[in-house]
Coordinates of C-alpha atoms in Angstrom, one line a residue:
M1 CA 5.7 14.8 36.3
S2 CA 2.6 14.0 35.7
R3 CA 0.9 14.4 32.6
R4 CA -3.0 15.2 34.2
Y5 CA -2.4 18.8 34.7
N6 CA -1.4 19.5 30.7
I7 CA -3.1 21.6 29.0
P8 CA -3.4 21.0 24.9
L9 CA -2.5 24.8 23.7
S10 CA -1.8 24.2 19.7
G11 CA -5.3 22.5 19.6
M12 CA -7.3 24.9 21.1
K13 CA -9.3 27.4 19.0
D14 CA -9.5 31.2 19.9
G15 CA -11.9 31.9 22.6
R16 CA -12.3 31.3 26.2
H17 CA -11.8 27.6 27.3
E18 CA -12.8 26.0 31.1
I19 CA -10.6 23.3 32.4
D20 CA -10.9 21.7 36.0
F21 CA -8.1 19.6 37.9
E22 CA -8.7 18.0 41.1
I23 CA -5.0 18.0 42.9
D24 CA -5.1 15.2 46.0
N25 CA -2.1 13.2 48.0
K26 CA -0.7 12.1 44.7
F27 CA 0.0 15.4 43.4
F28 CA 2.5 16.2 46.2
E29 CA 4.4 12.6 45.5
D30 CA 6.3 14.4 42.7
F31 CA 8.1 16.9 44.5
E32 CA 10.3 15.2 46.9
G33 CA 11.0 16.8 50.1
S34 CA 7.7 19.0 49.8
E35 CA 5.9 21.0 53.3
V36 CA 2.7 19.7 52.1
S37 CA 2.5 15.8 51.2
E38 CA -1.6 15.8 51.9
G39 CA -4.1 18.0 50.3
N40 CA -7.4 18.0 48.6
L41 CA -7.7 21.0 46.1
A42 CA -10.0 22.0 43.4
V43 CA -8.2 23.8 40.1
Q44 CA -10.0 25.9 37.9
V45 CA -8.4 27.3 34.8
I46 CA -9.8 29.5 32.8
V47 CA -7.9 30.1 29.5
E48 CA -8.6 33.6 27.0
K49 CA -6.9 31.6 23.3
R50 CA -5.8 34.3 21.2
S51 CA -3.7 34.1 18.2
T52 CA -0.7 35.6 19.9
H53 CA -1.2 34.7 23.4
S54 CA -3.2 32.6 26.3
D55 CA -4.0 34.3 29.3
L56 CA -4.5 31.6 31.9
S57 CA -6.7 32.7 35.4
I58 CA -6.0 30.3 37.7
S59 CA -8.3 29.5 40.8
I60 CA -6.9 27.1 43.5
S61 CA -9.3 26.3 46.7
G62 CA -9.6 23.7 49.0
T63 CA -6.9 22.3 52.2
V64 CA -3.9 21.2 52.9
R65 CA -2.4 19.5 55.6
I66 CA 0.6 21.6 56.8
C67 CA 2.8 21.5 60.3
C68 CA 2.5 23.9 63.0
D69 CA 5.7 25.9 63.8
R70 CA 4.7 26.3 67.4
C71 CA 4.1 22.7 68.6
L72 CA 4.7 20.7 64.9
E73 CA 1.4 18.9 64.9
M74 CA -0.5 18.4 61.3
F75 CA -3.3 20.5 60.6
S76 CA -5.8 21.4 58.1
Y77 CA -5.4 24.7 56.4
G78 CA -7.6 26.3 54.0
V79 CA -6.1 27.8 50.2
N80 CA -8.3 30.1 47.9
S81 CA -5.5 31.2 45.5
K82 CA -6.4 33.1 42.5
N83 CA -3.1 33.5 40.0
R84 CA -2.7 34.5 36.1
L85 CA -0.3 33.4 33.4
I86 CA -0.1 34.9 30.4
V87 CA 1.6 32.0 27.8
K88 CA 3.4 33.5 24.8
F89 CA 5.5 31.3 21.9
G90 CA 8.4 32.5 21.0
D91 CA 12.0 32.1 21.4
K92 CA 13.1 30.1 24.9
D93 CA 15.5 32.7 24.9
E94 CA 13.5 35.2 25.8
E95 CA 12.6 36.4 29.5
Y96 CA 9.9 38.3 30.8
D97 CA 8.3 38.7 34.1
T98 CA 7.3 36.0 36.3
D99 CA 3.7 36.2 35.4
I100 CA 4.6 35.6 31.4
L101 CA 5.7 32.2 30.4
N102 CA 7.3 31.8 27.2
L103 CA 6.9 28.4 25.2
P104 CA 8.9 27.1 22.5
Q105 CA 7.3 27.2 18.8
G106 CA 7.3 23.5 18.9
E107 CA 5.7 23.0 22.1
N108 CA 2.0 21.7 21.9
V109 CA 1.2 21.1 25.4
L110 CA 1.4 23.2 28.8
D111 CA 2.9 21.1 32.2
L112 CA 0.7 23.5 35.0
Q113 CA 2.0 21.0 37.5
Q114 CA 4.9 23.1 39.2
H115 CA 3.2 26.1 38.7
L116 CA 0.3 24.5 40.2
Y117 CA 2.7 23.4 43.8
D118 CA 4.1 27.0 43.4
F119 CA 0.4 28.7 43.8
I120 CA -0.4 26.9 46.5
L121 CA 3.1 27.2 48.4
L122 CA 2.8 31.0 47.9
A123 CA -1.0 30.5 48.9
L124 CA 0.6 29.7 52.4
P125 CA 1.3 32.1 55.4
I126 CA 5.1 32.3 56.3
R127 CA 4.0 31.6 60.1
R128 CA 2.1 28.1 60.1
I129 CA 0.2 27.9 62.7
H130 CA -2.7 26.4 64.1
P131 CA -5.3 28.7 64.2
D132 CA -7.3 30.2 67.3
D133 CA -10.6 28.6 68.9
S134 CA -13.6 30.7 68.9
E135 CA -12.7 32.0 72.3
G136 CA -8.9 33.2 71.2
N137 CA -7.7 29.9 72.7
S138 CA -5.0 28.1 70.9
T139 CA -5.5 24.7 69.8
C140 CA -1.8 23.5 69.3
D141 CA -1.3 20.4 71.2
P142 CA -1.2 21.2 75.0
E143 CA 1.8 19.1 76.4
M144 CA 4.0 20.6 73.7
L145 CA 2.8 23.9 74.8
R146 CA 3.4 23.2 78.3
K147 CA 6.9 21.9 77.5
L148 CA 7.8 24.6 75.4
E149 CA 6.6 27.1 78.8
D150 CA 9.2 25.0 80.6
L151 CA 12.1 25.7 78.4
R152 CA 11.5 29.1 78.3
S153 CA 11.3 29.7 82.2
E154 CA 14.6 27.0 82.5
Q155 CA 16.5 29.9 80.7
P156 CA 19.3 31.6 82.9
E157 CA 19.4 34.9 83.1
Q158 CA 21.1 37.6 81.1
D159 CA 24.9 38.4 81.4
P160 CA 24.5 42.1 82.4
R161 CA 27.6 42.2 80.4
W162 CA 25.2 42.0 77.1
D163 CA 22.9 45.4 78.8
E164 CA 26.3 47.4 78.3
L165 CA 26.8 46.7 75.0
K166 CA 23.1 46.9 73.8
K167 CA 23.6 51.2 75.6
L168 CA 26.3 51.2 73.5
M169 CA 24.2 50.1 70.5
N170 CA 21.7 52.5 71.3
N171 CA 23.6 55.0 71.6
N172 CA 25.1 55.4 68.1

């Protein structure tokens, strides 16, 4: 993993600190088999360092290229995400919730790369399709949409025995 996304927590004085990162295509190369391979994002991390813990507010904004679930063409999707991460120092065995990260006492640096990647993926919709244009028409590849429509019309008629089984399910 890259050291470009590290925060030196042990050397920070108590108080507020602002750290900015840039995420580009190279960032996604470290994640083999990633759904996202291209992107241009800006990350702003505000660290509120205290004696007992550090509170990180992480804002991510920019665009990533993702594959459309409908037509399989790549398109740009805007990401705008705000996340919070609390970092505590202590025993590695202690477990908190997902927003609280526990670092061992000897750790000096917090590597945010995996967390940033996870935040980006969580900001993506479950169903990823091209957005409609201003008139409400799909911006998907028209040739692929025609092929999908042709395949839909070629489907054989439903076997009437399934209808009888559905009636049995609805009666229960």
